[in-house]
Short mmCIF file of C-alpha atoms and ligand atoms in Angstrom, two decimals:
data_model
loop_
_atom_site.label_atom_id
_atom_site.label_comp_id
_atom_site.label_asym_id
_atom_site.label_seq_id
_atom_site.Cartn_x
_atom_site.Cartn_y
_atom_site.Cartn_z
CA UNK A 1497 -26.67 -71.21 -103.81
CA UNK A 1498 -24.72 -71.08 -107.92
CA UNK A 1499 -22.52 -73.47 -108.41
CA UNK A 1500 -19.77 -70.40 -109.22
CA UNK A 1501 -20.47 -70.09 -104.98
CA UNK A 1502 -21.05 -73.20 -104.69
CA UNK A 1503 -16.81 -73.90 -105.85
CA UNK A 1504 -15.53 -71.01 -104.43
CA UNK A 1505 -17.25 -72.09 -101.06
CA UNK A 1506 -15.85 -75.87 -101.46
CA UNK A 1507 -12.03 -74.07 -101.77
CA UNK A 1508 -12.30 -72.77 -98.78
CA UNK A 1509 -12.44 -75.52 -97.47
CA UNK A 1510 -10.06 -77.81 -98.87
CA UNK A 1511 -8.43 -75.40 -100.49
CA UNK A 1512 -7.83 -74.08 -104.37
CA UNK A 1513 -6.48 -77.83 -106.36
CA UNK A 1514 -8.91 -79.99 -104.41
CA UNK A 1515 -12.07 -78.79 -106.37
CA UNK A 1516 -12.77 -79.78 -109.36
CA UNK A 1517 -15.62 -78.04 -111.87
CA UNK A 1518 -14.51 -78.40 -115.23
CA UNK A 1519 -15.97 -80.53 -117.79
CA UNK A 1520 -14.23 -82.89 -118.67
CA UNK A 1521 -13.75 -83.45 -114.72
CA UNK A 1522 -17.69 -83.41 -113.99
CA UNK A 1523 -17.74 -86.05 -116.89
CA UNK A 1524 -14.38 -87.91 -115.28
CA UNK A 1525 -16.43 -88.71 -112.01
CA UNK A 1526 -19.84 -89.23 -113.97
CA UNK A 1527 -20.15 -93.00 -114.08
CA UNK A 1528 -18.52 -96.12 -112.46
CA UNK A 1529 -18.39 -100.08 -112.58
CA UNK A 1530 -21.11 -100.05 -113.66
CA UNK A 1531 -21.71 -98.05 -116.59
CA UNK A 1532 -25.23 -97.93 -117.06
CA UNK A 1533 -26.05 -95.59 -119.99
CA UNK A 1534 -28.20 -93.25 -118.42
CA UNK A 1535 -30.11 -90.84 -120.20
CA UNK A 1536 -29.38 -87.42 -119.42
CA UNK A 1537 -26.25 -88.30 -118.17
CA UNK A 1538 -25.83 -87.57 -114.82
CA UNK A 1539 -22.76 -85.32 -114.32
CA UNK A 1540 -21.60 -83.97 -110.42
CA UNK A 1541 -22.10 -79.86 -111.02
CA UNK A 1542 -18.10 -79.90 -108.98
CA UNK A 1543 -16.20 -82.30 -107.66
CA UNK A 1544 -14.66 -82.43 -103.79
CA UNK A 1545 -11.54 -84.15 -102.43
CA UNK A 1546 -11.49 -83.99 -99.05
CA UNK A 1547 -8.12 -84.66 -97.00
CA UNK A 1548 -8.98 -84.74 -93.55
CA UNK A 1549 -12.62 -86.06 -92.00
CA UNK A 1550 -13.32 -82.51 -90.21
CA UNK A 1551 -13.40 -81.39 -93.64
CA UNK A 1552 -15.99 -83.66 -94.53
CA UNK A 1553 -18.23 -82.56 -91.85
CA UNK A 1554 -18.35 -78.25 -93.03
CA UNK A 1555 -18.32 -79.97 -96.40
CA UNK A 1556 -21.59 -81.55 -95.05
CA UNK A 1557 -22.62 -79.05 -93.08
CA UNK A 1558 -22.43 -76.10 -96.32
CA UNK A 1559 -24.39 -78.78 -98.76
CA UNK A 1560 -27.79 -79.43 -95.52
CA UNK A 1561 -28.01 -75.89 -95.02
CA UNK A 1562 -28.21 -75.59 -99.12
CA UNK A 1563 -30.46 -79.20 -99.90
CA UNK A 1564 -27.36 -79.31 -102.47
CA UNK A 1565 -27.34 -83.31 -103.66
CA UNK A 1566 -23.47 -84.76 -101.80
CA UNK A 1567 -22.66 -88.67 -103.28
CA UNK A 1568 -19.60 -90.58 -102.18
CA UNK A 1569 -17.10 -91.73 -104.19
CA UNK A 1570 -14.42 -94.23 -103.54
CA UNK A 1571 -12.67 -95.61 -106.66
CA UNK A 1572 -16.04 -96.10 -108.56
CA UNK A 1573 -15.22 -99.67 -108.86
CA UNK A 1574 -19.11 -100.28 -107.34
CA UNK A 1575 -21.53 -102.17 -110.48
CA UNK A 1576 -24.69 -100.76 -109.54
CA UNK A 1577 -24.40 -97.23 -109.86
CA UNK A 1578 -23.48 -96.32 -106.33
CA UNK A 1579 -20.95 -93.13 -106.45
CA UNK A 1580 -23.15 -92.58 -109.49
CA UNK A 1581 -24.41 -88.62 -109.32
CA UNK A 1582 -27.53 -89.33 -110.25
CA UNK A 1583 -28.65 -85.68 -108.91
CA UNK A 1584 -25.70 -83.87 -109.55
CA UNK A 1585 -23.91 -81.40 -106.69
CA UNK A 1586 -21.91 -82.64 -105.35
CA UNK A 1587 -19.18 -85.83 -106.01
CA UNK A 1588 -17.32 -85.75 -102.61
CA UNK A 1589 -14.49 -88.17 -103.51
CA UNK A 1590 -11.99 -90.19 -100.58
CA UNK A 1591 -9.08 -90.32 -103.07
CA UNK A 1592 -7.01 -88.27 -100.58
CA UNK A 1593 -7.70 -89.83 -97.37
CA UNK A 1594 -5.19 -92.96 -98.01
CA UNK A 1595 -2.83 -92.81 -94.58
CA UNK A 1596 -3.48 -95.71 -92.67
CA UNK A 1597 -3.43 -94.16 -89.55
CA UNK A 1598 -2.68 -97.70 -87.04
CA UNK A 1599 -1.85 -101.53 -86.51
CA UNK A 1600 -2.34 -102.23 -83.72
CA UNK A 1601 -1.26 -105.74 -82.01
CA UNK A 1602 -1.92 -106.50 -79.74
CA UNK A 1603 -6.17 -106.12 -79.69
CA UNK A 1604 -5.42 -106.94 -83.65
CA UNK A 1605 -7.29 -104.16 -84.92
CA UNK A 1606 -6.72 -101.86 -87.59
CA UNK A 1607 -7.76 -98.19 -88.46
CA UNK A 1608 -7.39 -96.42 -91.25
CA UNK A 1609 -8.91 -94.10 -93.26
CA UNK A 1610 -11.58 -94.98 -96.06
CA UNK A 1611 -8.99 -94.16 -99.45
CA UNK A 1612 -6.93 -96.61 -98.32
CA UNK A 1613 -6.69 -99.79 -101.37
CA UNK A 1614 -8.21 -102.69 -100.13
CA UNK A 1615 -5.02 -104.89 -101.14
CA UNK A 1616 -3.05 -102.34 -99.08
CA UNK A 1617 -4.83 -102.31 -96.41
CA UNK A 1618 -3.98 -105.73 -96.91
CA UNK A 1619 -0.55 -106.19 -96.87
CA UNK A 1620 -0.22 -103.27 -94.51
CA UNK A 1621 -1.77 -106.17 -91.77
CA UNK A 1622 0.32 -109.33 -93.45
CA UNK A 1623 3.01 -107.82 -93.49
CA UNK A 1624 3.61 -107.65 -89.06
CA UNK A 1625 1.49 -111.56 -89.01
CA UNK A 1626 -2.11 -110.56 -88.94
CA UNK A 1627 -4.79 -110.82 -91.76
CA UNK A 1628 -7.80 -108.95 -93.20
CA UNK A 1629 -9.53 -111.89 -94.89
CA UNK A 1630 -11.81 -109.69 -97.81
CA UNK A 1631 -10.95 -110.03 -100.58
CA UNK A 1632 -13.46 -108.34 -103.71
CA UNK A 1633 -11.87 -109.61 -107.07
CA UNK A 1634 -11.76 -105.68 -106.94
CA UNK A 1635 -9.28 -104.89 -104.21
CA UNK A 1636 -6.01 -104.06 -106.34
CA UNK A 1637 -7.95 -100.41 -107.19
CA UNK A 1638 -11.45 -100.60 -104.55
CA UNK A 1639 -10.51 -98.13 -101.75
CA UNK A 1640 -11.59 -100.03 -97.46
CA UNK A 1641 -14.00 -97.18 -97.37
CA UNK A 1642 -15.73 -98.26 -100.35
CA UNK A 1643 -16.11 -102.00 -98.76
CA UNK A 1644 -17.81 -101.56 -95.80
CA UNK A 1645 -20.54 -98.74 -97.48
CA UNK A 1646 -21.31 -102.22 -99.98
CA UNK A 1647 -20.50 -104.14 -97.22
CA UNK A 1648 -18.30 -106.39 -100.05
CA UNK A 1649 -17.92 -109.92 -99.91
CA UNK A 1650 -14.82 -111.61 -102.06
CA UNK A 1651 -13.35 -115.25 -102.34
CA UNK A 1652 -12.85 -115.91 -99.02
CA UNK A 1653 -16.63 -115.43 -97.75
CA UNK A 1654 -17.60 -118.54 -97.37
CA UNK A 1655 -14.39 -119.32 -94.17
CA UNK A 1656 -13.54 -116.45 -93.25
CA UNK A 1657 -16.58 -114.14 -94.13
CA UNK A 1658 -17.64 -110.54 -95.20
CA UNK A 1659 -16.35 -107.18 -94.36
CA UNK A 1660 -19.26 -106.91 -91.98
CA UNK A 1661 -17.39 -109.33 -90.11
CA UNK A 1662 -14.48 -107.17 -89.16
CA UNK A 1663 -15.72 -104.11 -88.49
CA UNK A 1664 -15.46 -102.81 -84.88
CA UNK A 1665 -16.33 -99.60 -85.18
CA UNK A 1666 -16.23 -96.53 -87.96
CA UNK A 1667 -15.97 -92.57 -87.54
CA UNK A 1668 -19.31 -90.94 -89.62
CA UNK A 1669 -20.42 -87.83 -91.03
CA UNK A 1670 -24.03 -87.51 -91.17
CA UNK A 1671 -25.78 -85.05 -93.59
CA UNK A 1672 -25.99 -82.72 -91.70
CA UNK A 1673 -21.67 -82.31 -90.28
CA UNK A 1674 -22.13 -83.84 -87.45
CA UNK A 1675 -19.39 -86.46 -86.34
CA UNK A 1676 -20.29 -89.40 -85.27
CA UNK A 1677 -18.23 -92.77 -84.45
CA UNK A 1678 -19.44 -95.18 -83.69
CA UNK A 1679 -17.61 -98.96 -82.10
CA UNK A 1680 -14.96 -99.34 -81.19
CA UNK A 1681 -12.04 -101.71 -79.74
CA UNK A 1682 -14.39 -103.67 -76.75
CA UNK A 1683 -14.87 -106.78 -78.48
CA UNK A 1684 -18.47 -107.04 -77.38
CA UNK A 1685 -20.56 -104.18 -77.44
CA UNK A 1686 -23.91 -104.74 -77.65
CA UNK A 1687 -25.06 -100.67 -75.88
CA UNK A 1688 -28.10 -99.92 -77.68
CA UNK A 1689 -28.51 -100.75 -81.18
CA UNK A 1690 -25.36 -101.75 -83.49
CA UNK A 1691 -25.35 -98.16 -85.17
CA UNK A 1692 -21.96 -100.09 -87.33
CA UNK A 1693 -23.89 -102.50 -88.98
CA UNK A 1694 -26.41 -99.86 -90.40
CA UNK A 1695 -23.56 -98.32 -91.51
CA UNK A 1696 -21.88 -100.91 -92.97
CA UNK A 1697 -23.39 -101.65 -95.49
CA UNK A 1698 -25.04 -98.84 -96.93
CA UNK A 1699 -23.85 -97.47 -99.34
CA UNK A 1700 -23.72 -94.14 -98.74
CA UNK A 1701 -27.43 -93.39 -98.02
CA UNK A 1702 -26.95 -91.93 -94.77
CA UNK A 1703 -23.65 -91.02 -94.28
CA UNK A 1704 -19.30 -90.76 -95.17
CA UNK A 1705 -17.56 -92.53 -93.40
CA UNK A 1706 -14.37 -91.90 -92.81
CA UNK A 1707 -12.42 -93.44 -90.75
CA UNK A 1708 -12.46 -97.46 -89.61
CA UNK A 1709 -12.06 -99.66 -87.50
CA UNK A 1710 -11.52 -103.94 -88.35
CA UNK A 1711 -10.65 -106.52 -87.09
CA UNK A 1712 -7.44 -108.78 -88.27
CA UNK A 1713 -6.87 -112.91 -87.37
CA UNK A 1714 -3.34 -114.60 -87.26
CA UNK A 1715 -2.12 -114.76 -90.24
CA UNK A 1716 -2.08 -118.48 -92.45
CA UNK A 1717 1.39 -119.57 -92.01
CA UNK A 1718 0.58 -122.10 -95.43
CA UNK A 1719 -1.92 -121.63 -98.28
CA UNK A 1720 -2.11 -123.74 -101.51
CA UNK A 1721 -4.66 -123.56 -105.23
CA UNK A 1722 -5.74 -126.22 -106.50
CA UNK A 1723 -7.51 -125.85 -110.04
CA UNK A 1724 -10.51 -128.71 -110.76
CA UNK A 1725 -11.60 -129.14 -113.56
CA UNK A 1726 -15.91 -130.56 -113.59
CA UNK A 1727 -17.49 -131.75 -117.42
CA UNK A 1728 -20.23 -129.35 -116.24
CA UNK A 1729 -21.90 -127.63 -113.61
CA UNK A 1730 -23.46 -129.44 -111.94
CA UNK A 1731 -20.85 -132.05 -111.27
CA UNK A 1732 -18.50 -128.67 -110.33
CA UNK A 1733 -21.64 -128.01 -107.87
CA UNK A 1734 -21.95 -131.33 -106.02
CA UNK A 1735 -18.28 -131.20 -105.13
CA UNK A 1736 -18.39 -128.20 -103.43
CA UNK A 1737 -21.69 -128.76 -101.45
CA UNK A 1738 -20.32 -133.24 -100.27
CA UNK A 1739 -16.56 -131.26 -99.46
CA UNK A 1740 -18.83 -128.80 -96.75
CA UNK A 1741 -20.55 -131.07 -95.79
CA UNK A 1742 -17.44 -133.29 -95.28
CA UNK A 1743 -16.58 -130.56 -92.92
CA UNK A 1744 -14.00 -129.68 -95.36
CA UNK A 1745 -14.47 -125.68 -95.25
CA UNK A 1746 -11.64 -124.45 -97.91
CA UNK A 1747 -10.52 -120.61 -97.73
CA UNK A 1748 -12.34 -119.83 -101.58
CA UNK A 1749 -13.74 -121.88 -103.78
CA UNK A 1750 -15.16 -120.49 -107.24
CA UNK A 1751 -16.57 -122.27 -110.01
CA UNK A 1752 -16.83 -120.92 -113.08
CA UNK A 1753 -19.54 -122.61 -116.32
CA UNK A 1754 -18.02 -123.70 -119.30
CA UNK A 1755 -18.84 -120.04 -120.94
CA UNK A 1756 -17.00 -118.39 -118.52
CA UNK A 1757 -13.95 -120.76 -118.74
CA UNK A 1758 -13.91 -120.96 -122.48
CA UNK A 1759 -13.17 -117.33 -121.73
CA UNK A 1760 -10.37 -116.61 -119.23
CA UNK A 1761 -8.70 -119.29 -121.82
CA UNK A 1762 -8.85 -117.49 -124.33
CA UNK A 1763 -7.80 -114.66 -122.38
CA UNK A 1764 -5.01 -116.64 -120.41
CA UNK A 1765 -3.78 -118.25 -123.22
CA UNK A 1766 -5.13 -121.46 -121.42
CA UNK A 1767 -4.36 -124.72 -122.36
CA UNK A 1768 -7.12 -126.94 -120.93
CA UNK A 1769 -8.80 -130.47 -122.25
CA UNK A 1770 -11.72 -132.24 -124.45
CA UNK A 1771 -14.65 -131.88 -122.62
CA UNK A 1772 -14.40 -129.34 -119.77
CA UNK A 1773 -17.61 -127.03 -118.94
CA UNK A 1774 -17.12 -125.91 -115.17
CA UNK A 1775 -14.34 -125.30 -113.49
CA UNK A 1776 -13.30 -124.92 -109.41
CA UNK A 1777 -10.58 -123.02 -107.82
CA UNK A 1778 -9.86 -123.38 -104.33
CA UNK A 1779 -7.83 -122.68 -101.83
CA UNK A 1780 -6.77 -124.34 -98.96
CA UNK A 1781 -4.67 -122.37 -95.93
CA UNK A 1782 -3.50 -123.28 -92.54
CA UNK A 1783 -0.20 -123.87 -90.36
CA UNK A 1784 1.62 -125.91 -92.49
CA UNK A 1785 3.00 -127.92 -95.22
CA UNK A 1786 2.01 -131.00 -93.74
CA UNK A 1787 -1.06 -129.11 -92.92
CA UNK A 1788 -2.26 -128.40 -96.29
CA UNK A 1789 -0.91 -131.72 -98.05
CA UNK A 1790 -3.80 -133.48 -95.69
CA UNK A 1791 -6.23 -131.48 -96.92
CA UNK A 1792 -6.12 -131.09 -100.62
CA UNK A 1793 -5.69 -135.21 -99.90
CA UNK A 1794 -9.01 -134.86 -99.40
CA UNK A 1795 -10.92 -132.42 -101.62
CA UNK A 1796 -9.35 -134.71 -104.15
CA UNK A 1797 -11.00 -138.29 -102.98
CA UNK A 1798 -14.41 -136.39 -103.01
CA UNK A 1799 -14.02 -134.86 -106.36
CA UNK A 1800 -12.64 -137.67 -107.82
CA UNK A 1801 -16.36 -139.72 -106.29
CA UNK A 1802 -18.19 -136.34 -108.36
CA UNK A 1803 -16.52 -137.36 -111.64
CA UNK A 1804 -13.56 -134.51 -111.65
CA UNK A 1805 -11.84 -134.23 -115.26
CA UNK A 1806 -8.79 -132.46 -113.48
CA UNK A 1807 -6.95 -131.62 -109.95
CA UNK A 1808 -3.94 -129.39 -110.20
CA UNK A 1809 -2.32 -128.29 -107.66
CA UNK A 1810 -0.52 -124.36 -107.67
CA UNK A 1811 3.22 -126.10 -106.77
CA UNK A 1812 5.22 -122.47 -105.83
CA UNK A 1813 3.99 -119.26 -105.40
CA UNK A 1814 4.23 -118.39 -109.30
CA UNK A 1815 1.21 -120.98 -109.98
CA UNK A 1816 -0.55 -119.96 -107.01
CA UNK A 1817 -0.99 -116.20 -108.26
CA UNK A 1818 -0.76 -117.48 -112.10
CA UNK A 1819 -4.55 -119.42 -111.05
CA UNK A 1820 -5.57 -116.27 -108.95
CA UNK A 1821 -5.31 -114.40 -111.61
CA UNK A 1822 -7.74 -116.42 -113.52
CA UNK A 1823 -10.56 -116.06 -110.96
CA UNK A 1824 -8.79 -112.71 -110.40
CA UNK A 1825 -9.85 -111.68 -115.26
CA UNK A 1826 -12.71 -113.55 -115.57
CA UNK A 1827 -15.22 -110.47 -114.96
CA UNK A 1828 -13.42 -109.08 -117.46
CA UNK A 1829 -12.27 -112.14 -119.59
CA UNK A 1830 -16.63 -112.19 -119.69
CA UNK A 1831 -17.16 -108.90 -120.52
CA UNK A 1832 -14.85 -108.92 -124.06
CA UNK A 1833 -17.17 -111.42 -125.11
CA UNK A 1834 -19.79 -108.82 -126.40
CA UNK A 1835 -20.70 -105.09 -126.37
CA UNK A 1836 -22.68 -105.30 -123.14
CA UNK A 1837 -22.13 -107.22 -119.98
CA UNK A 1838 -25.09 -106.11 -117.34
CA UNK A 1839 -23.35 -108.58 -114.95
CA UNK A 1840 -25.63 -109.21 -111.67
CA UNK A 1841 -25.41 -109.92 -107.98
CA UNK A 1842 -27.63 -112.29 -106.67
CA UNK A 1843 -27.54 -114.80 -103.62
CA UNK A 1844 -29.04 -117.79 -102.56
CA UNK A 1845 -29.27 -120.64 -99.50
CA UNK A 1846 -25.80 -122.56 -100.62
CA UNK A 1847 -27.43 -126.24 -101.37
CA UNK A 1848 -29.54 -124.01 -103.93
CA UNK A 1849 -26.91 -123.31 -106.44
CA UNK A 1850 -27.69 -125.81 -108.73
CA UNK A 1851 -31.54 -125.43 -109.11
CA UNK A 1852 -30.95 -121.29 -109.40
CA UNK A 1853 -27.99 -122.33 -112.02
CA UNK A 1854 -29.84 -124.43 -113.96
CA UNK A 1855 -33.23 -121.80 -113.83
CA UNK A 1856 -30.22 -118.88 -115.34
CA UNK A 1857 -29.60 -121.88 -117.75
CA UNK A 1858 -33.61 -121.82 -119.19
CA UNK A 1859 -34.06 -118.17 -118.72
CA UNK A 1860 -31.21 -118.07 -121.11
CA UNK A 1861 -32.66 -120.57 -123.78
CA UNK A 1862 -36.46 -118.52 -123.08
CA UNK A 1863 -34.83 -115.12 -124.25
CA UNK A 1864 -32.84 -116.30 -126.55
CA UNK A 1865 -29.50 -114.77 -124.19
CA UNK A 1866 -25.68 -116.45 -123.10
CA UNK A 1867 -25.98 -115.67 -120.11
CA UNK A 1868 -22.72 -117.03 -118.97
CA UNK A 1869 -22.17 -117.63 -114.69
CA UNK A 1870 -20.06 -117.56 -112.40
CA UNK A 1871 -19.66 -117.27 -108.61
CA UNK A 1872 -18.99 -118.06 -105.13
CA UNK A 1873 -19.80 -121.48 -104.90
CA UNK A 1874 -18.42 -122.22 -101.36
CA UNK A 1875 -21.18 -119.47 -99.78
CA UNK A 1876 -24.24 -119.08 -102.77
CA UNK A 1877 -23.46 -115.81 -104.31
CA UNK A 1878 -23.25 -115.51 -107.95
CA UNK A 1879 -22.55 -113.83 -111.12
CA UNK A 1880 -24.99 -114.48 -114.05
CA UNK A 1881 -23.39 -112.10 -117.05
CA UNK A 1882 -26.60 -111.25 -119.11
CA UNK A 1883 -23.99 -111.08 -122.41
CA UNK A 1884 -25.58 -108.75 -125.68
CA UNK A 1885 -25.96 -105.68 -127.97
CA UNK A 1886 -27.63 -102.99 -125.28
CA UNK A 1887 -28.01 -100.51 -128.57
CA UNK A 1888 -30.41 -103.47 -130.21
CA UNK A 1889 -34.09 -102.42 -128.64
CA UNK A 1890 -35.28 -106.06 -129.22
CA UNK A 1891 -32.52 -107.22 -127.19
CA UNK A 1892 -32.75 -104.61 -125.06
CA UNK A 1893 -36.21 -105.83 -124.03
CA UNK A 1894 -35.43 -109.26 -123.70
CA UNK A 1895 -32.34 -108.38 -121.65
CA UNK A 1896 -34.72 -106.49 -119.05
CA UNK A 1897 -36.51 -109.72 -118.86
CA UNK A 1898 -34.27 -111.59 -118.17
CA UNK A 1899 -32.76 -109.97 -115.44
CA UNK A 1900 -36.22 -109.79 -113.71
CA UNK A 1901 -36.18 -113.06 -114.06
CA UNK A 1902 -33.45 -113.82 -112.26
CA UNK A 1903 -34.04 -111.62 -109.72
CA UNK A 1904 -37.20 -113.83 -109.18
CA UNK A 1905 -35.23 -116.99 -110.05
CA UNK A 1906 -33.85 -115.81 -107.29
CA UNK A 1907 -35.96 -114.95 -104.74
CA UNK A 1908 -37.78 -118.59 -105.11
CA UNK A 1909 -34.73 -120.43 -103.74
CA UNK A 1910 -34.81 -118.32 -101.54
CA UNK A 1911 -32.35 -115.67 -102.25
CA UNK A 1912 -31.54 -112.18 -101.85
CA UNK A 1913 -31.17 -109.85 -104.58
CA UNK A 1914 -27.84 -108.83 -104.10
CA UNK A 1915 -25.11 -110.62 -102.65
CA UNK A 1916 -22.24 -107.94 -102.61
CA UNK A 1917 -22.83 -105.34 -105.43
CA UNK A 1918 -25.32 -103.75 -102.89
CA UNK A 1919 -28.73 -102.00 -103.95
CA UNK A 1920 -27.95 -99.12 -106.15
CA UNK A 1921 -29.55 -97.91 -109.17
CA UNK A 1922 -29.95 -100.88 -110.63
CA UNK A 1923 -31.51 -102.67 -108.58
CA UNK A 1924 -34.02 -100.20 -106.60
CA UNK A 1925 -37.53 -101.94 -108.82
CA UNK A 1926 -36.45 -105.33 -107.14
CA UNK A 1927 -36.38 -103.59 -103.29
CA UNK A 1928 -39.89 -103.94 -102.31
CA UNK A 1929 -39.99 -108.19 -103.79
CA UNK A 1930 -36.83 -109.14 -101.54
CA UNK A 1931 -37.64 -107.33 -98.27
CA UNK A 1932 -42.18 -106.96 -97.81
CA UNK A 1933 -43.75 -103.82 -97.34
CA UNK A 1934 -43.04 -103.70 -93.16
CA UNK A 1935 -38.69 -103.88 -94.18
CA UNK A 1936 -39.10 -101.00 -96.78
CA UNK A 1937 -40.81 -99.00 -93.57
CA UNK A 1938 -38.43 -99.65 -91.15
CA UNK A 1939 -35.00 -98.68 -94.14
CA UNK A 1940 -37.12 -95.31 -94.77
CA UNK A 1941 -37.82 -94.56 -91.41
CA UNK A 1942 -34.42 -94.84 -91.10
CA UNK A 1943 -33.54 -93.18 -93.91
CA UNK A 1944 -35.79 -90.50 -92.62
CA UNK A 1945 -34.01 -89.86 -89.27
CA UNK A 1946 -30.75 -89.71 -90.31
CA UNK A 1947 -31.36 -88.14 -94.20
CA UNK A 1948 -34.18 -85.24 -93.35
CA UNK A 1949 -33.39 -83.35 -95.97
CA UNK A 1950 -32.61 -86.05 -98.19
CA UNK A 1951 -29.19 -84.80 -99.10
CA UNK A 1952 -27.37 -88.01 -99.23
CA UNK A 1953 -27.02 -90.14 -102.88
CA UNK A 1954 -29.94 -89.61 -103.69
CA UNK A 1955 -31.27 -91.47 -105.89
CA UNK A 1956 -29.40 -94.37 -104.84
CA UNK A 1957 -31.61 -97.47 -103.23
CA UNK A 1958 -34.75 -96.02 -103.36
C1 FAD B 1030 -13.97 -106.08 -111.54
C2 FAD B 1030 -14.18 -106.19 -110.12
C3 FAD B 1030 -14.09 -107.12 -109.22
C4 FAD B 1030 -15.57 -106.60 -108.64
N1 FAD B 1030 -15.61 -107.88 -107.25
C5 FAD B 1030 -15.57 -107.70 -105.69
C6 FAD B 1030 -16.00 -108.99 -105.55
O1 FAD B 1030 -15.63 -109.78 -105.38
N2 FAD B 1030 -16.69 -108.42 -104.31
C7 FAD B 1030 -17.64 -107.64 -103.67
O2 FAD B 1030 -17.64 -107.35 -102.67
N3 FAD B 1030 -18.19 -106.30 -104.99
C8 FAD B 1030 -17.40 -106.05 -105.80
N4 FAD B 1030 -16.75 -105.57 -106.99
C9 FAD B 1030 -17.87 -104.24 -107.22
C10 FAD B 1030 -16.74 -102.71 -105.01
O3 FAD B 1030 -15.47 -103.71 -106.02
C11 FAD B 1030 -17.18 -103.06 -104.03
O4 FAD B 1030 -18.57 -102.75 -104.45
C12 FAD B 1030 -16.32 -102.45 -103.82
O5 FAD B 1030 -17.09 -102.55 -102.19
C13 FAD B 1030 -16.39 -100.73 -103.69
O6 FAD B 1030 -15.96 -99.90 -103.99
P1 FAD B 1030 -15.61 -97.82 -103.96
O7 FAD B 1030 -14.57 -98.63 -104.04
O8 FAD B 1030 -14.48 -98.78 -105.52
O9 FAD B 1030 -16.30 -97.95 -103.74
P2 FAD B 1030 -17.45 -96.58 -105.01
O10 FAD B 1030 -18.02 -97.50 -106.68
O11 FAD B 1030 -16.63 -95.44 -105.34
O12 FAD B 1030 -18.85 -96.32 -104.17
C14 FAD B 1030 -19.15 -98.13 -103.46
C15 FAD B 1030 -20.87 -97.19 -102.99
O13 FAD B 1030 -20.16 -96.92 -101.67
C16 FAD B 1030 -20.39 -95.79 -101.62
N5 FAD B 1030 -19.32 -95.12 -100.86
C17 FAD B 1030 -18.04 -94.77 -101.64
N6 FAD B 1030 -16.70 -94.53 -100.96
C18 FAD B 1030 -17.73 -94.32 -99.57
C19 FAD B 1030 -17.35 -93.64 -97.63
N7 FAD B 1030 -16.76 -93.55 -98.04
N8 FAD B 1030 -18.38 -92.85 -97.31
C20 FAD B 1030 -19.98 -94.23 -96.95
N9 FAD B 1030 -19.78 -93.67 -98.13
C21 FAD B 1030 -19.06 -93.82 -99.24
C22 FAD B 1030 -20.69 -94.80 -102.85
O14 FAD B 1030 -21.45 -93.07 -102.28
C23 FAD B 1030 -20.89 -95.69 -103.56
O15 FAD B 1030 -22.75 -95.87 -103.04
C24 FAD B 1030 -16.26 -105.83 -107.99
C25 FAD B 1030 -15.94 -104.84 -109.19
C26 FAD B 1030 -15.41 -104.91 -110.36
C27 FAD B 1030 -15.29 -104.12 -111.61
#
């Protein structure tokens, strides 16, 4: 089918204004937040922005008949190239499907279209005293459909888990356009295989998510934020480890090393005491101020035993927001240090966190690169950022070898390739190493069964 015919057919489904095939529009849908330098640059042939699941279904049926690649796209905040249309075809943007369809207070569940921003979903539930905990640092712009497709994590995973822990059911459009409903509001459900779990984290390669049903919990009534400074990462890691072992489970425990800390201090004009080489940001929540105070007191005790240099408790909402802004702005602050930044995302058993940090330090030395580390220390998920200039071919070669070594280090300590950003394009070469042959064959059978023509997000994961 020619591109012109395809555009015309798509216009019949979604209306004239919601099909984009101009040069500039196609460029706008060619990249995501991984900013992968791909040659040749992958552009979609056409962008389509459906409003309903029925329209998505008709788009998929058309694509299936013509064997046309389809790349679903939320807010393109993904870090592994997931919404980059590697093989051209259709970029299927879900950004017009933005309705929160129901907040079911009785069952404590919310039903939403995939294009709803994560923070908007959170706020709509919070307004009714209900809590949707997953909070990726990108929540101001990422979509809930993208979060489910990536099984996104966030700061609060240490206490509340990740997106998967809240997905109760999905509406999915399969490769041939069939509409499938999975799960539902029944809390206990073991009827057949776990289809909801299968599509969660499938990175747009098994189906297009057109509606999500999420479980909620009561909103904690009180919340406090702390900033703890240490001389080095070993001391910061020790705090997190000892705190959890002592049964103190904060709602978030984020760690950053010296380079990350300096970058963010410069970015936000923050004064730091001399000798501070590691920062831990902790959030505690509970029923009331007294409960928070008790938790803070216990954390202070552990922190002092770990050689804490400074223990700061935010005194009001503005100070809390400022401390969180430090963490949420970290990615951008670190990225500003070099022309390129390869932000990796590995996940290791919690007690292996200090060991893998040490190994990454050794890798940085071996390849003569700057690799700051920050991450969700509470749940063992770290983001080493390889800072570099990829225009320098010799450096680019060292960068690739360093990234290989980082993944090897994660696997060597019993960890995995991704805690939250998925495999996408960037981690495909390492899949077999992480899953083993039998694991890969099983996933391949699922992919072939659900997408026999290989039109859904080709080039991702596989
Ligand atoms: C500054 C920054 C901070 C970040 N922090 C975090 C973090 O703390 N935790 C975390 O987990 N991630 C984080 N991310 C990564 C990213 O925000 C998440 O992966 C997010 O879930 C992607 O959502 P999106 O709507 O932007 O999806 P996109 O990037 O558009 O797509 C991601 C993948 O999902 C697929 N997809 C999107 N929508 C659908 C759908 N409706 N149906 C089927 N497939 C679909 C796409 O094809 C693609 O493979 C961060 C990114 C940035 C830029």
